[in-house]
mmCIF file with all atom_site columns, C-alpha atoms and ligand atoms in Angstrom:
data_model
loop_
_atom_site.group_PDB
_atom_site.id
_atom_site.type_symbol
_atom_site.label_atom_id
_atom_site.label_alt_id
_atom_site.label_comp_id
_atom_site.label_asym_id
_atom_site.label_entity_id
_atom_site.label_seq_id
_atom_site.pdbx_PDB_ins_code
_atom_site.Cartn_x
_atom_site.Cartn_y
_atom_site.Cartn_z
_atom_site.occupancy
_atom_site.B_iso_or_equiv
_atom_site.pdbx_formal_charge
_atom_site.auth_seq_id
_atom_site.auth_comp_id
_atom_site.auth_asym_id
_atom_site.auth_atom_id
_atom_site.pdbx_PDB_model_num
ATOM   1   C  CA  . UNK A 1 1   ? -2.865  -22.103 3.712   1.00 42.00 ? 1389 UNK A CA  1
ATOM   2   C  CA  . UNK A 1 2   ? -1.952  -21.390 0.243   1.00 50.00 ? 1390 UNK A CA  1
ATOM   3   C  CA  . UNK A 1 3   ? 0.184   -22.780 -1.974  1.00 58.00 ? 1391 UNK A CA  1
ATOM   4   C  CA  . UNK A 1 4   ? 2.519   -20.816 -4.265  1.00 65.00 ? 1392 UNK A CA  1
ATOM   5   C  CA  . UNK A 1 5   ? 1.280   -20.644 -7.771  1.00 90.00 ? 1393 UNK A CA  1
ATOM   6   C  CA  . UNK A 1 6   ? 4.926   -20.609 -9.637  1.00 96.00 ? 1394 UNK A CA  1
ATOM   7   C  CA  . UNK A 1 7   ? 5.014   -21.807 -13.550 1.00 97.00 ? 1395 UNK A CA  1
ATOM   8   C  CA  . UNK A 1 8   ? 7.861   -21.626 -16.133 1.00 98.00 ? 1396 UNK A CA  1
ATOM   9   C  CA  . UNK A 1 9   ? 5.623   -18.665 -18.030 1.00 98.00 ? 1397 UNK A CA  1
ATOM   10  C  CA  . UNK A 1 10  ? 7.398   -19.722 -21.734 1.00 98.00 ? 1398 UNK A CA  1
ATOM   11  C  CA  . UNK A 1 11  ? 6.557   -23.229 -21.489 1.00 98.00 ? 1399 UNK A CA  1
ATOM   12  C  CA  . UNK A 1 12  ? 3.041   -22.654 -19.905 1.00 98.00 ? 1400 UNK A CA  1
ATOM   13  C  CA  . UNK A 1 13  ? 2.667   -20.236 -23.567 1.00 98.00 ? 1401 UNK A CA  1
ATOM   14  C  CA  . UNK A 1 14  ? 4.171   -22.597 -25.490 1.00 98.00 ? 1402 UNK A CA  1
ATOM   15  C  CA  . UNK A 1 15  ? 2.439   -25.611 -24.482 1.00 98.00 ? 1403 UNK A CA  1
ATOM   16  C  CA  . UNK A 1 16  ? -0.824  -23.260 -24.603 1.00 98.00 ? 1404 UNK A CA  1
ATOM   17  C  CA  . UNK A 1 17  ? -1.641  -24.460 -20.864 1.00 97.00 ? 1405 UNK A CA  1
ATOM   18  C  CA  . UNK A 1 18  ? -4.375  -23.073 -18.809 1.00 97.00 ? 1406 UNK A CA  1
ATOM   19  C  CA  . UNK A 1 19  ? -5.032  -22.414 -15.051 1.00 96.00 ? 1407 UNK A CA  1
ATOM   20  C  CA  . UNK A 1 20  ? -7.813  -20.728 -13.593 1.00 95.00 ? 1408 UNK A CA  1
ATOM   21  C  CA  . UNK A 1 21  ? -9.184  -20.665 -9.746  1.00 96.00 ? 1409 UNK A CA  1
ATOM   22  C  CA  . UNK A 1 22  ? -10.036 -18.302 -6.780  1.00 96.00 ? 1410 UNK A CA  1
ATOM   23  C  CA  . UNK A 1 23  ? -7.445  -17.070 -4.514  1.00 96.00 ? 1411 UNK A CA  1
ATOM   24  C  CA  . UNK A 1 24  ? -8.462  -15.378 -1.019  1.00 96.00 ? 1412 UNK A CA  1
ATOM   25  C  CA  . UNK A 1 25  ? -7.601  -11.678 -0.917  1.00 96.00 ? 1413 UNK A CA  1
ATOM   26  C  CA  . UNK A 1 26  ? -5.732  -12.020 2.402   1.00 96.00 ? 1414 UNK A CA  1
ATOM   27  C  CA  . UNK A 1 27  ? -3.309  -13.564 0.024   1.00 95.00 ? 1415 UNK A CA  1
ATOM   28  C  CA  . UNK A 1 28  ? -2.464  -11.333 -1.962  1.00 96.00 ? 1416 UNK A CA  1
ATOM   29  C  CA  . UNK A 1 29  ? 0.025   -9.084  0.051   1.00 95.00 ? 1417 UNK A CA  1
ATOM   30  C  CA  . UNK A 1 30  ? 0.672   -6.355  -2.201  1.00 96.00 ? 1418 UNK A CA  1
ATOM   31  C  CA  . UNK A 1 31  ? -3.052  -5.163  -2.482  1.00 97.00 ? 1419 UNK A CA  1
ATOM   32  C  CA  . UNK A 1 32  ? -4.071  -5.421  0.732   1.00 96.00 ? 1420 UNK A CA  1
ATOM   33  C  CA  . UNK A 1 33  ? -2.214  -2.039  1.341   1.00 93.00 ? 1421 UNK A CA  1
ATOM   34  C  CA  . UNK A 1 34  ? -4.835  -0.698  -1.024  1.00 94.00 ? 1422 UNK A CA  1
ATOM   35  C  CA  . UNK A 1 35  ? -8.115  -1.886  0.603   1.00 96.00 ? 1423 UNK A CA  1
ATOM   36  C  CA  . UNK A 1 36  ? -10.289 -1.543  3.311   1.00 95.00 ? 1424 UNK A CA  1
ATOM   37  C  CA  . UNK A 1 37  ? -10.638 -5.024  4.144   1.00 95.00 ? 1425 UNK A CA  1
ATOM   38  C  CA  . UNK A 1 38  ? -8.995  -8.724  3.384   1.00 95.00 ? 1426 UNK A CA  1
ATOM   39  C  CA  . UNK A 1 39  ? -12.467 -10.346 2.936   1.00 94.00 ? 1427 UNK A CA  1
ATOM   40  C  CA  . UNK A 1 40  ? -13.364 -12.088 -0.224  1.00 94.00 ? 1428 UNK A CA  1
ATOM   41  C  CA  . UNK A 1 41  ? -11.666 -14.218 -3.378  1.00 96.00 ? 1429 UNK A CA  1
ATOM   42  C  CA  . UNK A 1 42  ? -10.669 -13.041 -6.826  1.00 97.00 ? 1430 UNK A CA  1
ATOM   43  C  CA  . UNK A 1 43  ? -10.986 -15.321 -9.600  1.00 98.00 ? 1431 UNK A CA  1
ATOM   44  C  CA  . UNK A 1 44  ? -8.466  -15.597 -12.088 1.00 98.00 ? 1432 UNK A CA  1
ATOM   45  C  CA  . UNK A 1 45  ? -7.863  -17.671 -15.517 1.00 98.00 ? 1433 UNK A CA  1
ATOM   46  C  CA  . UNK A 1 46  ? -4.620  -17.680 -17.297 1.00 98.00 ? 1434 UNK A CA  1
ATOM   47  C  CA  . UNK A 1 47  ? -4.140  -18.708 -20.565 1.00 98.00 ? 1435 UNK A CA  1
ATOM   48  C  CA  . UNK A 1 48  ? -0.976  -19.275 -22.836 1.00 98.00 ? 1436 UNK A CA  1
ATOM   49  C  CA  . UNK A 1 49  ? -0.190  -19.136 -26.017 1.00 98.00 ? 1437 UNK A CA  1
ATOM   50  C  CA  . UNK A 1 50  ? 1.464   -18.237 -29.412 1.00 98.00 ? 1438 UNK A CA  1
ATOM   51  C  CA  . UNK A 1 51  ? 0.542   -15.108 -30.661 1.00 97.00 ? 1439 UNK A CA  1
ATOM   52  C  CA  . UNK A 1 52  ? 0.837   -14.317 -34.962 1.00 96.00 ? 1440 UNK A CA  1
ATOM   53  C  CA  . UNK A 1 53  ? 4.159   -13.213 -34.586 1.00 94.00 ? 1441 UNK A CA  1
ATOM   54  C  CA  . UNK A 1 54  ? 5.505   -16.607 -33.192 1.00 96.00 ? 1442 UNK A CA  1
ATOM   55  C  CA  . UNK A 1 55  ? 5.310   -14.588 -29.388 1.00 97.00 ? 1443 UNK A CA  1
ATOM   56  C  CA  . UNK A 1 56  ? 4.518   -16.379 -26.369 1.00 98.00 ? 1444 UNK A CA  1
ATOM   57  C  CA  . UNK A 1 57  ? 1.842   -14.848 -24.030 1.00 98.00 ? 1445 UNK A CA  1
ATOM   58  C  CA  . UNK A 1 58  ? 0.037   -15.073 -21.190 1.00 98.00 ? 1446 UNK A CA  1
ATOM   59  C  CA  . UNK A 1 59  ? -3.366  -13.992 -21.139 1.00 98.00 ? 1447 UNK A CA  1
ATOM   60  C  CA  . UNK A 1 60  ? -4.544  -12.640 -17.791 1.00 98.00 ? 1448 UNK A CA  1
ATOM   61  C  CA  . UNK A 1 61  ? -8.363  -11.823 -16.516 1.00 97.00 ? 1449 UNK A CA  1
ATOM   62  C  CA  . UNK A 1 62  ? -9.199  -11.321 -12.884 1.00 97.00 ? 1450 UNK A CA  1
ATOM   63  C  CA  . UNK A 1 63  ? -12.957 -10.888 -11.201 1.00 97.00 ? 1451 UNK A CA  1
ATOM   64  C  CA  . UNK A 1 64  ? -13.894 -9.909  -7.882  1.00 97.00 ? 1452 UNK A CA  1
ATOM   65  C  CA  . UNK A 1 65  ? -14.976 -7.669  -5.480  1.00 96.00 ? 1453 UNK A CA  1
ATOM   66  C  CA  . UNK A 1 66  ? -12.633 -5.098  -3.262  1.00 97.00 ? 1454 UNK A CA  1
ATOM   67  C  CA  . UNK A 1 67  ? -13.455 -2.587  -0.024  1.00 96.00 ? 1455 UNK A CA  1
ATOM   68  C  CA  . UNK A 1 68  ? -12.389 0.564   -0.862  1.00 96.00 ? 1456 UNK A CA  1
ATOM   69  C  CA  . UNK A 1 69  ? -12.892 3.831   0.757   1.00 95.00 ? 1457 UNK A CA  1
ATOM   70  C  CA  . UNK A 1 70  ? -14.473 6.612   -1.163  1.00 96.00 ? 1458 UNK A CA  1
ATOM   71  C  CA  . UNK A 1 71  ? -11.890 9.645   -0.977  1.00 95.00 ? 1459 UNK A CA  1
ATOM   72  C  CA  . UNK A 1 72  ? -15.601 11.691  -1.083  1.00 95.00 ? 1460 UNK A CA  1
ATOM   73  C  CA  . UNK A 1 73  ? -17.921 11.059  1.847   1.00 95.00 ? 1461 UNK A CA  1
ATOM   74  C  CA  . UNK A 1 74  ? -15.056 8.540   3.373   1.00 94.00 ? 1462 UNK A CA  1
ATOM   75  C  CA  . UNK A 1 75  ? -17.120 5.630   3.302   1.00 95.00 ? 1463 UNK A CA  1
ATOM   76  C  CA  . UNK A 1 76  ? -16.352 2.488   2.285   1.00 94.00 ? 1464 UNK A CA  1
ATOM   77  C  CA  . UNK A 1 77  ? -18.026 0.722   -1.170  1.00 95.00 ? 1465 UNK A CA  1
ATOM   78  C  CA  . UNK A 1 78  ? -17.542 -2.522  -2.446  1.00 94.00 ? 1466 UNK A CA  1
ATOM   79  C  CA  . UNK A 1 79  ? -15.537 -1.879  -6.198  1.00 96.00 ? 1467 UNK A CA  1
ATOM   80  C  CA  . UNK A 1 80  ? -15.832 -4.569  -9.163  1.00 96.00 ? 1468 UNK A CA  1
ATOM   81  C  CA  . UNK A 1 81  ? -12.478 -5.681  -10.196 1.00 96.00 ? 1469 UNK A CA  1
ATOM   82  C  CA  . UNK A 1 82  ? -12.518 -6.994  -13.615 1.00 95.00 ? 1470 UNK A CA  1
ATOM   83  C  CA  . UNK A 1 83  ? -9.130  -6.660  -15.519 1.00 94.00 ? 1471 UNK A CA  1
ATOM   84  C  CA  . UNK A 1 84  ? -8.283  -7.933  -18.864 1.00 95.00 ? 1472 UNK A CA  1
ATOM   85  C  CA  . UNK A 1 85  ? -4.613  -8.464  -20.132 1.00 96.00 ? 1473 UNK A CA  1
ATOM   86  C  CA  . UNK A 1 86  ? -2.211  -10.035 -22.460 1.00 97.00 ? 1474 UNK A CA  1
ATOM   87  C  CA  . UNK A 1 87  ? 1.213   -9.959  -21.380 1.00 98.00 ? 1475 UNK A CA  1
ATOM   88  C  CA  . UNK A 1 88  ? 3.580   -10.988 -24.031 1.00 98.00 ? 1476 UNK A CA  1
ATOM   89  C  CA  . UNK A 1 89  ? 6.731   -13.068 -23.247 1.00 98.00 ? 1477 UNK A CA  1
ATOM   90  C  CA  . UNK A 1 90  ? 10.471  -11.936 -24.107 1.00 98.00 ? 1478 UNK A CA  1
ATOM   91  C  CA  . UNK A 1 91  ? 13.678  -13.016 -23.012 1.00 97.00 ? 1479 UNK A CA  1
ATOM   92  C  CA  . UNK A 1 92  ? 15.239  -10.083 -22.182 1.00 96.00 ? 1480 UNK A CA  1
ATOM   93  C  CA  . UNK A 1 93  ? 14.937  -6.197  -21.113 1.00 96.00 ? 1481 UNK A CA  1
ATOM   94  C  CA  . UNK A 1 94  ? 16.262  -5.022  -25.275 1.00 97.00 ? 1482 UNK A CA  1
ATOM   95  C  CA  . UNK A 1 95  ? 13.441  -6.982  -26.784 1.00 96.00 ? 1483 UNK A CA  1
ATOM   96  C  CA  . UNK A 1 96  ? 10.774  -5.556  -24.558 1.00 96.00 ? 1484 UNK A CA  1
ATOM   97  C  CA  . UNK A 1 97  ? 12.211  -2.086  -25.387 1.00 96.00 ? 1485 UNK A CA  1
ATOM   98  C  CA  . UNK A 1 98  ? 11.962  -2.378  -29.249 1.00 95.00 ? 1486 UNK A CA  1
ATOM   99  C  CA  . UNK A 1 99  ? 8.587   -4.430  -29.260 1.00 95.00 ? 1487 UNK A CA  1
ATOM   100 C  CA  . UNK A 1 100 ? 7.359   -1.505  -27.470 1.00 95.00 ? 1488 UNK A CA  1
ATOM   101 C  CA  . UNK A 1 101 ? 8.442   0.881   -29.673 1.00 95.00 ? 1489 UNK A CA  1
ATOM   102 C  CA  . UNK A 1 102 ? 6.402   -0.960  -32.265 1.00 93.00 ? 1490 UNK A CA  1
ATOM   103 C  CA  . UNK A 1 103 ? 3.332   -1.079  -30.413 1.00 94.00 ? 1491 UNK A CA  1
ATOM   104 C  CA  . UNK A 1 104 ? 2.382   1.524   -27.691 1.00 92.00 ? 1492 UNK A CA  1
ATOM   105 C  CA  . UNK A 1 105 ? -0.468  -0.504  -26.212 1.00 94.00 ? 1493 UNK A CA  1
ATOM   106 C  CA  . UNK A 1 106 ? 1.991   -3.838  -25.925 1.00 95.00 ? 1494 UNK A CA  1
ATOM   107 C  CA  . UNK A 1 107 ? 2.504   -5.485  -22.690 1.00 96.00 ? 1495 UNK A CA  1
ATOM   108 C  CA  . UNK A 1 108 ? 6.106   -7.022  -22.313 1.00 97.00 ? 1496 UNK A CA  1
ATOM   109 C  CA  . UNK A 1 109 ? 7.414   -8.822  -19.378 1.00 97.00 ? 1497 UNK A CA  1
ATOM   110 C  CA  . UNK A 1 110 ? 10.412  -11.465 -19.008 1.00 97.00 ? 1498 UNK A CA  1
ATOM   111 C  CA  . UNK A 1 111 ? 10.009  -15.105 -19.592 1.00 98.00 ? 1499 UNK A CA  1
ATOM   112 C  CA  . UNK A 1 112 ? 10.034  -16.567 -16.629 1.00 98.00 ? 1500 UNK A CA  1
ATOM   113 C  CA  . UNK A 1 113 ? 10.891  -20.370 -15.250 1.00 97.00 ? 1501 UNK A CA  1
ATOM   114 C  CA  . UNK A 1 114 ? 9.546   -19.512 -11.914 1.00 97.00 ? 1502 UNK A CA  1
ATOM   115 C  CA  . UNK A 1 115 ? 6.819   -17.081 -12.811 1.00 98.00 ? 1503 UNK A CA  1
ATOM   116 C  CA  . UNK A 1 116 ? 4.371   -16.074 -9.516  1.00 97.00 ? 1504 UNK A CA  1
ATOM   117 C  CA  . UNK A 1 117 ? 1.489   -16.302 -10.549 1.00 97.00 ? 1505 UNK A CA  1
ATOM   118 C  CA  . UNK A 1 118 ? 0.117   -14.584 -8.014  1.00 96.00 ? 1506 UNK A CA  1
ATOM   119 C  CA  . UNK A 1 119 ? 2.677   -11.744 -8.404  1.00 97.00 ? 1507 UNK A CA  1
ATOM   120 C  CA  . UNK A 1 120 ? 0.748   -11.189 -12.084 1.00 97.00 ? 1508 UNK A CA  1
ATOM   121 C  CA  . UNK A 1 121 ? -2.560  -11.081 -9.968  1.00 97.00 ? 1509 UNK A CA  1
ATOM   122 C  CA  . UNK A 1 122 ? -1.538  -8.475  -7.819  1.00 97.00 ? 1510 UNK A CA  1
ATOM   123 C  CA  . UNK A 1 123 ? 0.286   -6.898  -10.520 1.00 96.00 ? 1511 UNK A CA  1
ATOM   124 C  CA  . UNK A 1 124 ? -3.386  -6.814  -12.375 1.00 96.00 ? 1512 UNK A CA  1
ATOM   125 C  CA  . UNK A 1 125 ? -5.823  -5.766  -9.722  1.00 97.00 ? 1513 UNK A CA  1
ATOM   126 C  CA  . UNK A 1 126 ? -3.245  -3.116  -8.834  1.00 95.00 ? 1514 UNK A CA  1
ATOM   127 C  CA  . UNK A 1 127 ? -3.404  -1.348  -12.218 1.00 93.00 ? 1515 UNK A CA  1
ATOM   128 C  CA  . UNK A 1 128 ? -7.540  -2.109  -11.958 1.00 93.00 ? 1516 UNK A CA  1
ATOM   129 C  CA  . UNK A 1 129 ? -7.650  0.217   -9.119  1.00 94.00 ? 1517 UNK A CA  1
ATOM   130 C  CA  . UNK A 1 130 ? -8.209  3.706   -9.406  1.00 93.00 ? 1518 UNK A CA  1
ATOM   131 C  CA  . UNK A 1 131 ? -5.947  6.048   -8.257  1.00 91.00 ? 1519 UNK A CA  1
ATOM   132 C  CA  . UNK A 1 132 ? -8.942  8.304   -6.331  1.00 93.00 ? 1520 UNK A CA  1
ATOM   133 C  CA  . UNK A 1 133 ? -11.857 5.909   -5.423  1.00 95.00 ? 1521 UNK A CA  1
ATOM   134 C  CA  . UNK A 1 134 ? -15.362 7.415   -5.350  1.00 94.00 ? 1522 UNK A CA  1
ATOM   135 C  CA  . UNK A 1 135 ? -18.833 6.433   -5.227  1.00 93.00 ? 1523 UNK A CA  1
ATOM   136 C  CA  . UNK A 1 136 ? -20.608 7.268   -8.525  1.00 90.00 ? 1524 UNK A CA  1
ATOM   137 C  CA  . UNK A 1 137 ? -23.104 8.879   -6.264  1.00 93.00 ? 1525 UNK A CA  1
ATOM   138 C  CA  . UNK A 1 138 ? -22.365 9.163   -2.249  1.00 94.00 ? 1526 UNK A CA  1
ATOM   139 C  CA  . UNK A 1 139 ? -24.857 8.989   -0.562  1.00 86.00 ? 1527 UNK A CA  1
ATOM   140 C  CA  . UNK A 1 140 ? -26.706 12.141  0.040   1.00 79.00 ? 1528 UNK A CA  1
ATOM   141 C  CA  . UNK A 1 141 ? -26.472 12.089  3.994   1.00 65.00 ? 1529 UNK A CA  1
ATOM   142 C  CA  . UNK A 1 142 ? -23.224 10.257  4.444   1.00 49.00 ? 1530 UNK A CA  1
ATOM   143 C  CA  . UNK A 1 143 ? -25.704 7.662   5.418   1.00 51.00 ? 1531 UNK A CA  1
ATOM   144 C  CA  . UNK A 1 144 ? -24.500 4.185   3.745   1.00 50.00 ? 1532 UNK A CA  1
ATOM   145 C  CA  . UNK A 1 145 ? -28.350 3.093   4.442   1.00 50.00 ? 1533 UNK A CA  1
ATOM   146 C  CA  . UNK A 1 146 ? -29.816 4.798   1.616   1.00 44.00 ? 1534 UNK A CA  1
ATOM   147 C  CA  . UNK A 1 147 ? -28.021 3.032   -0.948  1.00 47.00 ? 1535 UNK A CA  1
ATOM   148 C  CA  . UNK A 1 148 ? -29.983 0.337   -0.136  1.00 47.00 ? 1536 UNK A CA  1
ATOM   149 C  CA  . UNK A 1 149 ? -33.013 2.315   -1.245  1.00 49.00 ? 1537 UNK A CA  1
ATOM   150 C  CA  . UNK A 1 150 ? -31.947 2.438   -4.903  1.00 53.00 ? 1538 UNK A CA  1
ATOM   151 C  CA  . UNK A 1 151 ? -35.042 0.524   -7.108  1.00 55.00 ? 1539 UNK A CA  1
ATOM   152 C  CA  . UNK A 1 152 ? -34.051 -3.155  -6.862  1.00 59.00 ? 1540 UNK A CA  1
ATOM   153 C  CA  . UNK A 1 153 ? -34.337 -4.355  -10.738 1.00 58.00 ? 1541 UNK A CA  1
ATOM   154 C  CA  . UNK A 1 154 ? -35.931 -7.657  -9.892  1.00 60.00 ? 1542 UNK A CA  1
ATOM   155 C  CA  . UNK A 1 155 ? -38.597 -6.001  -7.747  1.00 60.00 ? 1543 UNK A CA  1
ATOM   156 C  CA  . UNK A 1 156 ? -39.235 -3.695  -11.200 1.00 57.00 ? 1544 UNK A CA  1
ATOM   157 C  CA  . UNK A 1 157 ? -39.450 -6.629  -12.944 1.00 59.00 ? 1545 UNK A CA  1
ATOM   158 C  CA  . UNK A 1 158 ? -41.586 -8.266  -10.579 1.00 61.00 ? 1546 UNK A CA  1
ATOM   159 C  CA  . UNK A 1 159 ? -44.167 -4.972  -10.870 1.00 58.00 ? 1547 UNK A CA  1
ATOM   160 C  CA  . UNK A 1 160 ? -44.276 -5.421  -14.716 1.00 58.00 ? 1548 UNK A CA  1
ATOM   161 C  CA  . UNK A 1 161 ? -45.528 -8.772  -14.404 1.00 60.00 ? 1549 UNK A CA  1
ATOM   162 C  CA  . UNK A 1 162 ? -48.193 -8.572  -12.051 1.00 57.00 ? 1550 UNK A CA  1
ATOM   163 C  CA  . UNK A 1 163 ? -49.665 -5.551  -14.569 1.00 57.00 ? 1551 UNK A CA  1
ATOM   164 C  CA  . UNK A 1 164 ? -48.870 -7.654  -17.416 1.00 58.00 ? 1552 UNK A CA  1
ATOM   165 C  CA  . UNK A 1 165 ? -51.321 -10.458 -15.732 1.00 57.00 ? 1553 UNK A CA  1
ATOM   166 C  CA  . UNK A 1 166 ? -53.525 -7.430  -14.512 1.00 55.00 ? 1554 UNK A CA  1
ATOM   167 C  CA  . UNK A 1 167 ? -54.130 -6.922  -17.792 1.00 57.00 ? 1555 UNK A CA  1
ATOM   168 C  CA  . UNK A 1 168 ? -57.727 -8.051  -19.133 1.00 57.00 ? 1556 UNK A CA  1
ATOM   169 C  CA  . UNK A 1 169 ? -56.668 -9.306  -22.721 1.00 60.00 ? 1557 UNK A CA  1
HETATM 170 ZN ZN1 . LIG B 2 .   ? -18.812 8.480   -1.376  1.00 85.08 ? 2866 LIG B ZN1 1
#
């Protein structure tokens, strides 16, 4: 069982309050839709504050680990999530508009006293997503065994010791 992660999103900025925890994918309704399986936990951390203009925001980062299936060889692979936002506070639809028209790359969403929290998880992983999952290289055979053969980097590192000790200085 979970229980619902709701805060009042101005006065979490205001009073720069924190939260941060893991919450099982299963939970989050909206992505499961887009993945292959319900297994796992993200982490999230919010953070409010007051920004230099006197806004309130709520900063937003997510980790974790997804199922999706690679629209290439139609396997599944295991994609990073790891998404990054500020999401600035207004109380109402106008302000939004002309903040935005000020600065492209600004997030605004409504001030909220019953803010889901984890409707701004979803809402993050969603955009993490891509839009046409791939592997970065499918395997050659469309047999998921071989990327297990890729060099293991502690096993490398392993190797350099041993010649590093092999070595008669
Ligand atoms: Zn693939």
């Amino acid at each position: 069982m979970s229980k619902p992660l709701i805060i009042d999103s101005g006065e979490f900025a205001r009073e720069g309050l924190s939260l941060n925890g893991e919450i099982a994918l299963r939970d989050l309704q909206r992505v499961l839709g887009s993945v292959q399986s319900d297994a796992g936990v993200i982490r999230y951390a919010l953070q409010g504050g007051v920004d230099k203009l006197q806004r309130r925001y709520l900063r937003l980062s997510v980790t974790g680990e997804v199922s999706l299936l690679c629209q290439r060889c139609m396997l599944p692979f295991a994609f990073a999530i790891d998404g990054d936002s500020l999401l600035t506070l207004f109380d109402n639809e106008i302000d939004i508009d002309a903040a935005s028209e000020q600065d492209e790359t600004l997030e605004g969403i409504l001030a909220s006293r019953e803010q889901s929290v984890v409707d701004l998880i979803e809402d993050e992983i969603l955009l993490a997503l891509p839009l046409a999952p791939k592997h970065e290289v499918c395997a050659p055979d469309g047999n998921s065994d071989s990327v297990a053969k890729k060099p293991n980097p502690f096993a490398v590192l392993q190797q350099l010791k041993v010649n590093k000790q092999a070595d008669p200085d």
